[in-house]
């Protein structure tokens, strides 16, 4: 029984180590030097800003999807503004949207970057802003 338990533990350790090594080997920054998702609150108006800047000319297209989310309960967030999309073939993309008349609560900006490299490789990165409170 002890031998079986030891083999089981060693097997789990090997699986865990292999998974960790694979996760660290993956790239999550295709051509980028800067990715930002920024929320500014003034009164009951939110300013949502998303930025992407490529390190070189290795990027052929950047699609940015942005939305304003409000915290509902526990880990649940609902979209209350936007789902704005901007597409660019430039190495540097930035755009800003505003939502006014916000109710009391905690908000964040969700930005999804879809990046296509000149070699055809694609990558999707989701980034959240810091959370801000309206009261």
Coordinates of C-alpha atoms in Angstrom, one line a residue:
X1 CA 0.0 0.0 0.0
X2 CA 2.8 2.4 0.9
X3 CA 4.6 1.6 -2.4
X4 CA 1.4 2.3 -4.4
X5 CA 0.9 5.6 -2.6
X6 CA 4.5 6.6 -3.2
X7 CA 4.1 5.9 -6.9
X8 CA 0.9 7.9 -7.1
X9 CA 2.5 10.9 -5.4
X10 CA 5.6 10.8 -7.7
X11 CA 3.2 10.5 -10.8
X12 CA 1.3 13.6 -9.7
X13 CA 4.5 15.5 -9.1
X14 CA 5.7 14.7 -12.6
X15 CA 2.4 15.7 -14.2
X16 CA 2.4 19.0 -12.2
X17 CA 6.0 19.8 -13.1
X18 CA 5.3 19.1 -16.8
X19 CA 2.3 21.4 -16.8
X20 CA 4.2 24.2 -15.1
X21 CA 7.1 23.9 -17.6
X22 CA 4.6 24.1 -20.5
X23 CA 2.8 27.1 -19.1
X24 CA 6.0 29.1 -18.7
X25 CA 7.1 28.3 -22.3
X26 CA 4.0 29.8 -23.8
X27 CA 4.2 33.3 -25.2
X28 CA 1.7 35.9 -24.1
X29 CA 3.2 39.0 -25.6
X30 CA 3.3 38.6 -29.3
X31 CA 5.2 41.6 -30.5
X32 CA 4.1 43.9 -27.7
X33 CA 6.0 46.2 -25.4
X34 CA 2.9 47.7 -23.9
X35 CA -0.6 46.6 -23.2
X36 CA -2.8 48.7 -20.9
X37 CA -6.4 48.7 -19.7
X38 CA -7.1 51.8 -17.7
X39 CA -10.2 53.1 -15.8
X40 CA -10.6 56.6 -14.6
X41 CA -13.6 57.7 -12.6
X42 CA -14.7 61.3 -12.1
X43 CA -18.0 61.7 -10.3
X44 CA -20.3 59.2 -12.0
X45 CA -18.5 59.2 -15.3
X46 CA -16.0 56.5 -16.4
X47 CA -13.3 57.0 -18.9
X48 CA -12.1 53.7 -20.4
X49 CA -8.7 53.6 -22.2
X50 CA -7.0 50.7 -23.9
X51 CA -3.5 50.8 -25.4
X52 CA -1.3 48.5 -27.4
X53 CA 2.2 49.2 -28.6
X54 CA 4.3 46.7 -30.6
X55 CA 8.0 46.3 -30.1
X56 CA 8.7 46.1 -33.8
X57 CA 7.0 45.7 -37.2
X58 CA 6.2 42.0 -36.5
X59 CA 2.5 42.8 -36.0
X60 CA 0.1 43.0 -39.0
X61 CA -3.2 43.6 -37.1
X62 CA -4.4 44.4 -33.7
X63 CA -8.1 44.2 -32.7
X64 CA -9.0 45.7 -29.3
X65 CA -12.4 44.8 -27.7
X66 CA -13.2 47.0 -24.7
X67 CA -16.1 47.0 -22.2
X68 CA -16.9 48.5 -18.8
X69 CA -18.0 46.0 -16.2
X70 CA -19.7 46.4 -12.8
X71 CA -19.2 44.0 -9.9
X72 CA -22.5 42.2 -9.1
X73 CA -21.6 39.7 -6.4
X74 CA -18.7 37.3 -5.5
X75 CA -16.8 36.9 -8.8
X76 CA -19.6 37.9 -11.1
X77 CA -19.3 41.0 -13.3
X78 CA -21.8 42.3 -15.8
X79 CA -21.1 44.5 -18.8
X80 CA -22.7 47.9 -18.3
X81 CA -21.0 49.9 -21.1
X82 CA -19.6 49.4 -24.4
X83 CA -18.3 46.3 -26.1
X84 CA -16.4 48.8 -28.3
X85 CA -14.1 47.4 -31.0
X86 CA -11.1 49.0 -32.7
X87 CA -9.1 47.4 -35.5
X88 CA -5.7 48.7 -36.6
X89 CA -2.8 47.7 -38.7
X90 CA -0.5 50.2 -36.9
X91 CA 2.1 49.2 -34.4
X92 CA 0.6 51.5 -31.8
X93 CA -3.1 51.6 -31.0
X94 CA -5.0 53.6 -28.3
X95 CA -8.6 54.4 -27.9
X96 CA -10.9 55.9 -25.2
X97 CA -14.6 55.7 -24.5
X98 CA -16.7 57.4 -21.8
X99 CA -19.8 56.2 -19.9
X100 CA -21.8 58.6 -17.7
X101 CA -24.6 58.2 -15.3
X102 CA -23.0 55.3 -13.4
X103 CA -24.8 53.9 -10.4
X104 CA -22.9 53.2 -7.1
X105 CA -20.7 50.2 -7.3
X106 CA -17.3 48.8 -8.2
X107 CA -16.2 49.0 -11.9
X108 CA -13.4 47.8 -14.1
X109 CA -12.4 47.9 -17.8
X110 CA -12.0 44.6 -19.6
X111 CA -9.8 44.8 -22.7
X112 CA -9.3 41.8 -25.1
X113 CA -6.3 42.2 -27.4
X114 CA -6.4 40.0 -30.6
X115 CA -3.0 40.3 -32.2
X116 CA -1.9 38.8 -35.6
X117 CA 1.8 38.7 -36.4
X118 CA 3.2 39.2 -39.9
X119 CA 4.0 35.5 -39.8
X120 CA 0.3 34.7 -39.3
X121 CA 0.6 33.7 -35.7
X122 CA -2.3 34.9 -33.6
X123 CA -2.7 35.6 -29.9
X124 CA -5.6 36.7 -27.6
X125 CA -4.8 38.4 -24.3
X126 CA -7.4 39.6 -21.8
X127 CA -6.4 42.4 -19.5
X128 CA -8.4 44.1 -16.7
X129 CA -8.0 47.5 -15.2
X130 CA -7.7 48.2 -11.6
X131 CA -11.1 48.3 -9.9
X132 CA -12.6 51.7 -9.0
X133 CA -15.6 52.6 -6.8
X134 CA -18.4 55.0 -7.6
X135 CA -20.4 56.2 -4.6

